[in-house]
């Protein structure tokens, strides 16, 4: 299986999706006629995008023994990947000049920024829990920080926070400055995923989508049958699946370079820091790429939602500069910029802690969910043994389980379970083709033990009744 000749394809593990192609039959024909192989990554939102015209792709040769600088892909490499809409976007002339306001000695008459003296908020502070000592510390914003947070900012995000998080990527993934990548911000990683897809895909392009996956990837798509792409010559699976919380084999690209030459790989990894398995944390694709013959294919999505605050809506994208430029241009024409005030608050917090205390904090968060998982699984054994099967998650905040002797969880969860006072996610909504499935997703992040006990008791009653009904119907 591979990309379409004359088409651009994107793989998100599991199912090919054709956008705005006339019929599923036409889509299937394009796929079966294809000969140009693609690589697949399988972090929570893996994407592998192929060239529209792979035969015209610039040739890049690399050797893992070569200096890293000589293995970084050139800017020209990314040009064929860009969507028509992305190519038509032009730089905003006002936004392009804004950085010049910071030049020493310049008096700016440029931007129509409101005067900070008119803002009603005159001071701000927050109380921060130290992740090591557990003491609470009051952290005030300086007058300069507050003024900066209440004012318009860069469409790429706060430069100081950008710098701090580049340092975090070095600590977490071993990727240093000057290695063919940079960083920009969005209002959560979902915002950035949308903008990267918009930058790389045109109507009629093909995506291979992992199943199960979050529902936004299903919209506006025509589904065609599933094709599996596990191949011993490529990366197979890495880090943590969003729904299952299960480990994926982290494999380096071991040959098959011809298949890789026309692809870039995007991975959304929001649960990277919520790992609580016994084995060491597996390396990310972003880390693994550094030792490949060519560097610059991996586009990584991160989020502060799971470790600092989901309401702050701060996601950050680690990617080659041409991809960052396309995303920032999209931001300028849509929501203008990420929220400055939440970036200022995040930066102040992170500077207060430093990298070591942030690591202590995320380890503490992971152990919190570890304990939540253990309680929830004990209750699942109490109520669902013999009724369902599951793998114990090692990361994240969900159980993904399969109901025994049932083929479709949709009606049971949406109707009967809800009528019995319990709400979960039917597995069918996590499949791009909305196939029938006996799987259910249950979140354990918020519930106290007493609530979880009652929820699973109610769910058990519904499952038992449904299984009895299924047996009677088949008799």
Short mmCIF file of C-alpha atoms in Angstrom, two decimals:
data_model
loop_
_atom_site.label_atom_id
_atom_site.label_comp_id
_atom_site.label_asym_id
_atom_site.label_seq_id
_atom_site.Cartn_x
_atom_site.Cartn_y
_atom_site.Cartn_z
CA UNK A 1 0.00 0.00 0.00
CA UNK A 2 1.28 3.48 -0.61
CA UNK A 3 0.63 6.94 -1.85
CA UNK A 4 -1.36 7.80 -4.93
CA UNK A 5 0.39 8.73 -8.13
CA UNK A 6 -0.64 12.30 -8.72
CA UNK A 7 -2.13 12.50 -5.23
CA UNK A 8 -0.90 13.42 -1.81
CA UNK A 9 -1.68 11.02 1.02
CA UNK A 10 -1.70 11.24 4.78
CA UNK A 11 -1.55 8.26 7.09
CA UNK A 12 -3.05 8.35 10.54
CA UNK A 13 -2.83 4.59 11.07
CA UNK A 14 -5.46 2.11 10.15
CA UNK A 15 -8.00 3.32 7.58
CA UNK A 16 -7.64 5.23 4.35
CA UNK A 17 -9.90 8.28 4.11
CA UNK A 18 -10.52 10.03 0.81
CA UNK A 19 -11.63 13.64 1.05
CA UNK A 20 -14.20 14.76 -1.54
CA UNK A 21 -13.48 12.01 -4.05
CA UNK A 22 -16.55 11.12 -6.12
CA UNK A 23 -17.16 7.59 -4.82
CA UNK A 24 -15.63 5.07 -2.42
CA UNK A 25 -15.02 2.86 -5.45
CA UNK A 26 -12.94 5.61 -7.06
CA UNK A 27 -11.04 6.03 -3.82
CA UNK A 28 -10.33 2.32 -3.57
CA UNK A 29 -9.09 2.30 -7.17
CA UNK A 30 -6.64 5.10 -6.44
CA UNK A 31 -5.32 3.13 -3.50
CA UNK A 32 -4.95 -0.16 -5.31
CA UNK A 33 -3.26 1.53 -8.28
CA UNK A 34 -0.73 3.12 -5.94
CA UNK A 35 2.85 1.96 -5.88
CA UNK A 36 4.74 4.57 -3.89
CA UNK A 37 5.15 3.35 -0.32
CA UNK A 38 4.59 5.43 2.78
CA UNK A 39 5.77 5.08 6.36
CA UNK A 40 3.39 5.05 9.28
CA UNK A 41 3.81 6.38 12.77
CA UNK A 42 1.37 5.46 15.52
CA UNK A 43 1.54 7.84 18.39
CA UNK A 44 -1.96 9.04 19.38
CA UNK A 45 -2.50 11.10 16.21
CA UNK A 46 0.09 9.80 13.75
CA UNK A 47 0.15 11.31 10.32
CA UNK A 48 2.33 10.43 7.37
CA UNK A 49 1.96 12.77 4.43
CA UNK A 50 3.19 11.94 0.95
CA UNK A 51 4.07 14.18 -1.94
CA UNK A 52 1.51 15.08 -4.54
CA UNK A 53 4.08 14.35 -7.22
CA UNK A 54 6.66 12.07 -5.60
CA UNK A 55 8.62 11.62 -8.82
CA UNK A 56 9.59 15.31 -8.70
CA UNK A 57 10.75 15.29 -5.10
CA UNK A 58 14.22 16.70 -4.40
CA UNK A 59 16.79 13.97 -3.86
CA UNK A 60 18.31 13.91 -0.39
CA UNK A 61 21.01 11.46 0.58
CA UNK A 62 22.15 10.99 4.12
CA UNK A 63 24.17 8.67 6.30
CA UNK A 64 23.71 8.23 10.03
CA UNK A 65 27.48 8.57 10.42
CA UNK A 66 27.44 12.00 8.74
CA UNK A 67 27.42 15.18 10.87
CA UNK A 68 23.86 16.09 11.80
CA UNK A 69 23.99 19.43 10.00
CA UNK A 70 24.58 17.63 6.70
CA UNK A 71 21.55 15.38 7.27
CA UNK A 72 18.99 18.17 7.76
CA UNK A 73 16.50 18.36 4.91
CA UNK A 74 16.54 21.58 2.89
CA UNK A 75 13.67 24.07 2.74
CA UNK A 76 12.99 23.00 -0.86
CA UNK A 77 12.14 19.49 0.35
CA UNK A 78 8.87 20.71 1.90
CA UNK A 79 7.58 22.79 -1.00
CA UNK A 80 5.78 19.91 -2.81
CA UNK A 81 3.99 18.96 0.41
CA UNK A 82 2.14 22.26 0.77
CA UNK A 83 -1.58 22.48 -0.02
CA UNK A 84 -2.90 24.93 -2.59
CA UNK A 85 -4.59 26.95 0.15
CA UNK A 86 -1.36 27.15 2.10
CA UNK A 87 0.50 28.35 -0.99
CA UNK A 88 -2.02 31.15 -1.52
CA UNK A 89 -1.62 32.61 1.95
CA UNK A 90 0.58 35.69 2.13
CA UNK A 91 2.26 37.35 5.06
CA UNK A 92 0.28 40.05 6.83
CA UNK A 93 2.20 43.31 6.28
CA UNK A 94 1.44 44.71 9.73
CA UNK A 95 2.28 41.50 11.57
CA UNK A 96 5.49 41.21 9.55
CA UNK A 97 6.67 44.57 10.88
CA UNK A 98 5.71 44.05 14.54
CA UNK A 99 9.04 42.47 15.60
CA UNK A 100 10.79 45.70 14.55
CA UNK A 101 9.05 47.50 17.43
CA UNK A 102 11.47 45.78 19.79
CA UNK A 103 14.52 47.22 18.05
CA UNK A 104 16.38 49.57 20.44
CA UNK A 105 15.76 53.25 19.74
CA UNK A 106 12.71 52.70 17.52
CA UNK A 107 9.58 54.77 18.24
CA UNK A 108 6.67 52.82 16.80
CA UNK A 109 3.65 54.38 15.11
CA UNK A 110 2.78 51.03 13.56
CA UNK A 111 0.16 48.96 15.33
CA UNK A 112 -3.28 49.88 16.61
CA UNK A 113 -2.67 48.43 20.05
CA UNK A 114 -4.98 49.59 22.86
CA UNK A 115 -3.26 51.53 25.62
CA UNK A 116 -2.66 49.29 28.65
CA UNK A 117 -3.67 52.13 30.98
CA UNK A 118 -7.26 51.59 29.85
CA UNK A 119 -7.35 47.92 30.92
CA UNK A 120 -9.32 47.35 34.16
CA UNK A 121 -7.02 44.58 35.45
CA UNK A 122 -4.24 46.31 37.38
CA UNK A 123 -2.57 43.39 39.18
CA UNK A 124 -2.50 39.60 39.05
CA UNK A 125 -0.98 36.82 41.11
CA UNK A 126 -1.49 33.09 41.53
CA UNK A 127 -0.69 30.53 44.21
CA UNK A 128 1.61 27.74 43.06
CA UNK A 129 2.11 24.39 44.77
CA UNK A 130 5.77 23.36 44.88
CA UNK A 131 6.03 19.82 43.41
CA UNK A 132 8.94 18.91 45.71
CA UNK A 133 8.10 20.49 49.08
CA UNK A 134 4.32 20.69 48.56
CA UNK A 135 4.42 24.23 49.96
CA UNK A 136 2.18 26.88 48.41
CA UNK A 137 3.95 29.95 47.05
CA UNK A 138 2.32 33.20 45.93
CA UNK A 139 3.69 34.25 42.53
CA UNK A 140 2.85 37.82 41.44
CA UNK A 141 3.14 39.01 37.86
CA UNK A 142 5.34 42.05 37.45
CA UNK A 143 3.86 45.18 35.93
CA UNK A 144 5.73 44.43 32.71
CA UNK A 145 4.52 40.81 32.62
CA UNK A 146 0.91 41.84 33.18
CA UNK A 147 1.05 44.53 30.49
CA UNK A 148 2.54 41.99 28.10
CA UNK A 149 -0.11 39.40 28.93
CA UNK A 150 -3.00 41.80 28.36
CA UNK A 151 -1.67 43.07 25.03
CA UNK A 152 -1.59 41.68 21.50
CA UNK A 153 1.33 39.35 20.88
CA UNK A 154 3.12 37.41 18.19
CA UNK A 155 1.11 35.00 16.05
CA UNK A 156 3.84 32.43 16.63
CA UNK A 157 3.51 32.78 20.40
CA UNK A 158 5.49 34.31 23.24
CA UNK A 159 9.22 34.28 22.31
CA UNK A 160 10.43 33.66 25.88
CA UNK A 161 8.06 30.71 26.31
CA UNK A 162 9.16 29.44 22.91
CA UNK A 163 12.76 29.49 24.11
CA UNK A 164 11.89 27.73 27.38
CA UNK A 165 10.01 24.93 25.65
CA UNK A 166 12.76 24.41 23.09
CA UNK A 167 14.92 23.73 26.13
CA UNK A 168 12.28 21.29 27.39
CA UNK A 169 12.38 19.38 24.10
CA UNK A 170 16.13 19.11 24.51
CA UNK A 171 15.69 17.73 28.04
CA UNK A 172 12.89 15.34 27.08
CA UNK A 173 13.79 14.23 23.54
CA UNK A 174 17.47 15.07 23.14
CA UNK A 175 16.78 17.49 20.26
CA UNK A 176 18.90 20.64 20.29
CA UNK A 177 18.59 24.03 18.64
CA UNK A 178 19.97 24.14 15.13
CA UNK A 179 18.89 20.60 14.29
CA UNK A 180 16.40 21.55 11.58
CA UNK A 181 13.39 22.34 13.74
CA UNK A 182 11.71 25.17 15.62
CA UNK A 183 8.61 25.76 17.68
CA UNK A 184 5.33 27.71 17.54
CA UNK A 185 2.11 27.80 19.54
CA UNK A 186 -1.59 27.18 19.07
CA UNK A 187 -4.69 27.18 21.23
CA UNK A 188 -4.15 23.55 22.18
CA UNK A 189 -2.65 20.77 20.09
CA UNK A 190 -6.01 20.22 18.32
CA UNK A 191 -5.71 23.71 16.83
CA UNK A 192 -2.24 22.89 15.56
CA UNK A 193 -3.26 19.51 14.16
CA UNK A 194 -6.03 21.18 12.18
CA UNK A 195 -3.66 23.82 10.83
CA UNK A 196 -0.98 21.31 9.84
CA UNK A 197 -3.58 19.18 8.04
CA UNK A 198 -4.80 22.34 6.33
CA UNK A 199 -1.25 23.17 5.29
CA UNK A 200 -0.54 19.73 3.84
CA UNK A 201 -3.84 18.44 2.43
CA UNK A 202 -6.09 19.51 -0.43
CA UNK A 203 -9.66 18.31 -1.09
CA UNK A 204 -9.42 14.89 -2.71
CA UNK A 205 -6.23 13.93 -0.90
CA UNK A 206 -6.01 10.65 0.96
CA UNK A 207 -5.48 9.98 4.65
CA UNK A 208 -4.92 6.67 6.35
CA UNK A 209 -6.43 7.08 9.78
CA UNK A 210 -5.65 5.12 12.89
CA UNK A 211 -8.55 3.36 14.52
CA UNK A 212 -9.56 4.05 17.18
CA UNK A 213 -8.98 7.80 16.90
CA UNK A 214 -10.65 11.00 18.06
CA UNK A 215 -13.82 11.87 16.15
CA UNK A 216 -12.78 15.18 14.46
CA UNK A 217 -10.87 13.19 11.83
CA UNK A 218 -14.12 11.62 10.59
CA UNK A 219 -15.77 14.81 9.35
CA UNK A 220 -16.16 15.40 5.62
CA UNK A 221 -14.58 12.08 4.68
CA UNK A 222 -15.52 9.16 2.48
CA UNK A 223 -14.44 5.84 3.97
CA UNK A 224 -12.80 2.97 2.14
CA UNK A 225 -11.65 -0.39 3.55
CA UNK A 226 -8.89 -0.71 6.07
CA UNK A 227 -5.34 -1.50 5.03
CA UNK A 228 -2.70 -2.49 7.54
CA UNK A 229 0.75 -1.06 7.08
CA UNK A 230 2.88 -2.83 9.67
CA UNK A 231 6.20 -3.49 7.97
CA UNK A 232 9.49 -4.69 9.43
CA UNK A 233 11.35 -2.06 7.41
CA UNK A 234 9.80 0.96 9.10
CA UNK A 235 8.85 2.50 12.39
CA UNK A 236 5.80 0.65 13.59
CA UNK A 237 4.38 1.94 16.82
CA UNK A 238 5.59 4.31 19.49
CA UNK A 239 4.62 5.91 22.82
CA UNK A 240 1.00 5.82 23.98
CA UNK A 241 -2.31 5.30 22.28
CA UNK A 242 -4.87 7.95 23.26
CA UNK A 243 -7.74 5.56 24.01
CA UNK A 244 -5.95 2.40 25.08
CA UNK A 245 -3.09 3.89 27.08
CA UNK A 246 -1.04 1.01 25.66
CA UNK A 247 2.61 0.90 24.71
CA UNK A 248 3.56 0.87 21.04
CA UNK A 249 6.79 -0.73 19.85
CA UNK A 250 9.32 2.02 19.27
CA UNK A 251 11.24 0.99 16.18
CA UNK A 252 13.83 2.92 14.28
CA UNK A 253 13.68 3.14 10.56
CA UNK A 254 15.75 0.10 9.67
CA UNK A 255 16.19 0.32 5.93
CA UNK A 256 13.53 0.79 3.30
CA UNK A 257 14.75 4.37 2.83
CA UNK A 258 13.10 4.55 -0.58
CA UNK A 259 9.70 4.31 1.10
CA UNK A 260 10.64 7.18 3.41
CA UNK A 261 11.91 9.61 0.81
CA UNK A 262 8.50 11.07 0.01
CA UNK A 263 7.05 11.30 3.49
CA UNK A 264 6.91 13.40 6.60
CA UNK A 265 5.55 12.10 9.89
CA UNK A 266 3.34 13.95 12.36
CA UNK A 267 2.64 12.65 15.84
CA UNK A 268 0.33 14.12 18.45
CA UNK A 269 1.62 12.95 21.83
CA UNK A 270 -0.42 14.65 24.60
CA UNK A 271 0.03 11.78 27.05
CA UNK A 272 3.81 11.64 26.78
CA UNK A 273 4.26 12.82 30.37
CA UNK A 274 1.39 10.72 31.76
CA UNK A 275 3.34 7.46 31.62
CA UNK A 276 3.28 5.19 34.66
CA UNK A 277 4.40 1.82 33.28
CA UNK A 278 7.11 -0.32 34.86
CA UNK A 279 9.45 -0.23 31.86
CA UNK A 280 11.40 2.92 30.93
CA UNK A 281 9.46 5.45 28.88
CA UNK A 282 9.87 4.54 25.18
CA UNK A 283 11.58 7.13 22.98
CA UNK A 284 9.47 9.44 20.84
CA UNK A 285 9.75 9.60 17.06
CA UNK A 286 11.13 13.10 17.55
CA UNK A 287 13.99 11.58 19.53
CA UNK A 288 14.51 8.62 17.20
CA UNK A 289 14.72 10.85 14.13
CA UNK A 290 18.00 12.39 15.26
CA UNK A 291 19.82 9.16 14.44
CA UNK A 292 18.29 8.74 10.98
CA UNK A 293 20.08 9.37 7.66
CA UNK A 294 17.81 12.40 7.09
CA UNK A 295 16.49 14.77 9.73
CA UNK A 296 13.40 16.97 9.36
CA UNK A 297 10.54 14.59 8.64
CA UNK A 298 8.96 14.49 12.10
CA UNK A 299 6.29 17.04 13.05
CA UNK A 300 5.47 16.77 16.74
CA UNK A 301 2.40 18.08 18.60
CA UNK A 302 2.59 18.69 22.36
CA UNK A 303 0.22 20.17 24.90
CA UNK A 304 0.32 21.68 28.38
CA UNK A 305 -3.32 20.66 28.91
CA UNK A 306 -2.63 17.38 30.69
CA UNK A 307 0.11 18.66 33.01
CA UNK A 308 -0.61 22.36 33.75
CA UNK A 309 -4.17 23.30 32.78
CA UNK A 310 -6.53 22.25 30.01
CA UNK A 311 -8.32 25.60 30.21
CA UNK A 312 -5.16 27.55 29.36
CA UNK A 313 -5.33 26.11 25.81
CA UNK A 314 -1.62 26.04 25.07
CA UNK A 315 -0.31 23.60 22.50
CA UNK A 316 3.10 23.74 20.87
CA UNK A 317 4.37 22.39 17.58
CA UNK A 318 7.93 21.19 16.98
CA UNK A 319 8.57 21.12 13.24
CA UNK A 320 10.79 22.25 10.36
CA UNK A 321 10.57 25.99 9.66
CA UNK A 322 8.48 25.74 6.43
CA UNK A 323 5.76 23.90 8.36
CA UNK A 324 5.89 26.44 11.20
CA UNK A 325 5.63 29.29 8.70
CA UNK A 326 2.51 27.76 7.13
CA UNK A 327 0.87 27.29 10.52
CA UNK A 328 1.63 30.86 11.64
CA UNK A 329 0.19 32.28 8.41
CA UNK A 330 -2.97 30.27 9.06
CA UNK A 331 -3.13 31.62 12.61
CA UNK A 332 -2.84 35.21 11.35
CA UNK A 333 -5.89 34.73 9.11
CA UNK A 334 -8.00 32.84 11.67
CA UNK A 335 -7.56 33.50 15.39
CA UNK A 336 -4.63 35.97 15.01
CA UNK A 337 -2.57 34.58 17.91
CA UNK A 338 -2.55 32.20 20.87
CA UNK A 339 -3.81 33.84 24.10
CA UNK A 340 -1.00 35.98 25.48
CA UNK A 341 -2.19 36.03 29.09
CA UNK A 342 -2.13 32.24 29.47
CA UNK A 343 1.31 32.08 27.85
CA UNK A 344 2.61 34.72 30.29
CA UNK A 345 1.15 32.78 33.23
CA UNK A 346 2.67 29.53 31.96
CA UNK A 347 6.07 31.12 31.42
CA UNK A 348 6.05 32.65 34.91
CA UNK A 349 5.16 29.26 36.40
CA UNK A 350 7.79 27.37 34.41
CA UNK A 351 10.51 29.87 35.23
CA UNK A 352 9.59 29.62 38.90
CA UNK A 353 10.04 25.85 38.75
CA UNK A 354 12.74 25.20 36.20
CA UNK A 355 13.10 21.93 34.30
CA UNK A 356 13.83 19.77 37.34
CA UNK A 357 10.71 20.81 39.23
CA UNK A 358 8.59 20.47 36.10
CA UNK A 359 9.87 16.91 35.82
CA UNK A 360 8.99 16.34 39.48
CA UNK A 361 5.52 17.73 38.81
CA UNK A 362 4.78 15.55 35.76
CA UNK A 363 6.07 12.48 37.61
CA UNK A 364 3.69 13.34 40.41
CA UNK A 365 0.81 13.78 37.94
CA UNK A 366 1.62 10.41 36.35
CA UNK A 367 1.57 8.70 39.74
CA UNK A 368 -1.77 10.35 40.50
CA UNK A 369 -3.28 8.74 37.40
CA UNK A 370 -1.48 5.49 38.19
CA UNK A 371 -3.34 5.34 41.50
CA UNK A 372 -6.60 6.27 39.78
CA UNK A 373 -6.05 3.49 37.26
CA UNK A 374 -5.42 0.90 39.98
CA UNK A 375 -8.62 1.80 41.83
CA UNK A 376 -10.68 1.77 38.64
CA UNK A 377 -9.25 -1.54 37.46
CA UNK A 378 -9.94 -3.16 40.81
CA UNK A 379 -13.56 -2.08 40.46
CA UNK A 380 -13.65 -3.30 36.85
CA UNK A 381 -12.60 -6.74 38.07
CA UNK A 382 -15.31 -6.53 40.73
CA UNK A 383 -18.09 -5.76 38.27
CA UNK A 384 -16.95 -6.65 34.75
CA UNK A 385 -14.94 -9.87 35.06
CA UNK A 386 -16.51 -12.33 32.64
CA UNK A 387 -18.42 -9.54 30.93
CA UNK A 388 -15.58 -7.64 29.26
CA UNK A 389 -11.90 -7.87 28.34
CA UNK A 390 -9.23 -5.19 28.48
CA UNK A 391 -5.52 -4.49 28.62
CA UNK A 392 -4.22 -2.59 31.62
CA UNK A 393 -3.29 0.95 30.47
CA UNK A 394 0.21 2.20 31.24
CA UNK A 395 -0.41 5.85 30.42
CA UNK A 396 -3.22 8.33 30.02
CA UNK A 397 -6.65 8.31 31.67
CA UNK A 398 -8.83 5.76 29.85
CA UNK A 399 -9.76 2.09 29.83
CA UNK A 400 -10.59 0.69 26.40
CA UNK A 401 -12.53 -2.54 26.91
CA UNK A 402 -14.44 -5.03 24.78
CA UNK A 403 -17.84 -6.38 25.79
CA UNK A 404 -18.13 -10.16 25.63
CA UNK A 405 -20.84 -11.78 23.49
CA UNK A 406 -21.93 -8.44 22.02
CA UNK A 407 -21.13 -6.98 18.62
CA UNK A 408 -22.25 -3.36 18.99
CA UNK A 409 -21.87 -1.12 22.04
CA UNK A 410 -23.52 1.91 20.40
CA UNK A 411 -27.16 1.46 21.46
CA UNK A 412 -26.21 -0.04 24.79
CA UNK A 413 -24.04 2.93 25.81
CA UNK A 414 -26.02 5.75 24.20
CA UNK A 415 -29.45 4.57 25.30
CA UNK A 416 -29.61 1.82 27.90
CA UNK A 417 -26.58 2.85 29.95
CA UNK A 418 -27.63 6.49 29.93
CA UNK A 419 -31.14 5.50 31.04
CA UNK A 420 -29.48 3.66 33.92
CA UNK A 421 -27.53 6.76 34.91
CA UNK A 422 -24.05 6.07 33.54
CA UNK A 423 -22.31 7.66 30.55
CA UNK A 424 -19.32 6.32 28.60
CA UNK A 425 -18.06 6.54 25.02
CA UNK A 426 -19.23 3.89 22.53
CA UNK A 427 -16.29 2.62 20.51
CA UNK A 428 -17.95 3.18 17.16
CA UNK A 429 -17.42 6.96 17.36
CA UNK A 430 -13.67 6.33 17.50
CA UNK A 431 -13.64 4.57 14.13
CA UNK A 432 -13.61 6.70 10.96
CA UNK A 433 -15.96 4.29 9.20
CA UNK A 434 -18.39 4.19 12.18
CA UNK A 435 -18.17 0.41 12.14
CA UNK A 436 -20.01 -1.68 14.68
CA UNK A 437 -17.76 -2.54 17.57
CA UNK A 438 -18.11 -4.06 21.02
CA UNK A 439 -15.54 -1.65 22.46
CA UNK A 440 -16.23 1.05 25.04
CA UNK A 441 -14.00 3.83 26.38
CA UNK A 442 -14.24 4.80 30.05
CA UNK A 443 -12.37 7.70 31.65
CA UNK A 444 -11.03 7.28 35.19
CA UNK A 445 -9.40 10.69 35.67
CA UNK A 446 -12.11 12.49 37.68
CA UNK A 447 -14.19 9.99 39.61
CA UNK A 448 -13.80 9.33 43.32
CA UNK A 449 -13.77 5.65 44.24
CA UNK A 450 -17.40 5.72 45.40
CA UNK A 451 -18.53 7.27 42.10
CA UNK A 452 -16.50 4.81 40.04
CA UNK A 453 -17.94 1.91 42.02
CA UNK A 454 -21.50 3.05 41.40
CA UNK A 455 -20.84 3.83 37.72
CA UNK A 456 -19.43 0.37 37.03
CA UNK A 457 -22.22 -1.30 39.01
CA UNK A 458 -24.79 0.49 36.83
CA UNK A 459 -22.85 -0.42 33.70
CA UNK A 460 -22.69 -4.06 34.77
CA UNK A 461 -26.48 -4.21 35.16
CA UNK A 462 -26.93 -2.90 31.62
CA UNK A 463 -24.35 -5.30 30.13
CA UNK A 464 -25.85 -8.33 31.88
CA UNK A 465 -29.32 -7.44 30.62
CA UNK A 466 -28.02 -6.91 27.06
CA UNK A 467 -26.15 -10.21 27.04
CA UNK A 468 -29.22 -12.09 28.28
CA UNK A 469 -31.27 -10.41 25.56
CA UNK A 470 -28.69 -11.42 22.94
CA UNK A 471 -28.78 -15.05 24.10
CA UNK A 472 -32.57 -15.10 23.99
CA UNK A 473 -32.60 -13.60 20.50
CA UNK A 474 -30.22 -16.25 19.18
CA UNK A 475 -32.08 -19.16 20.78
#
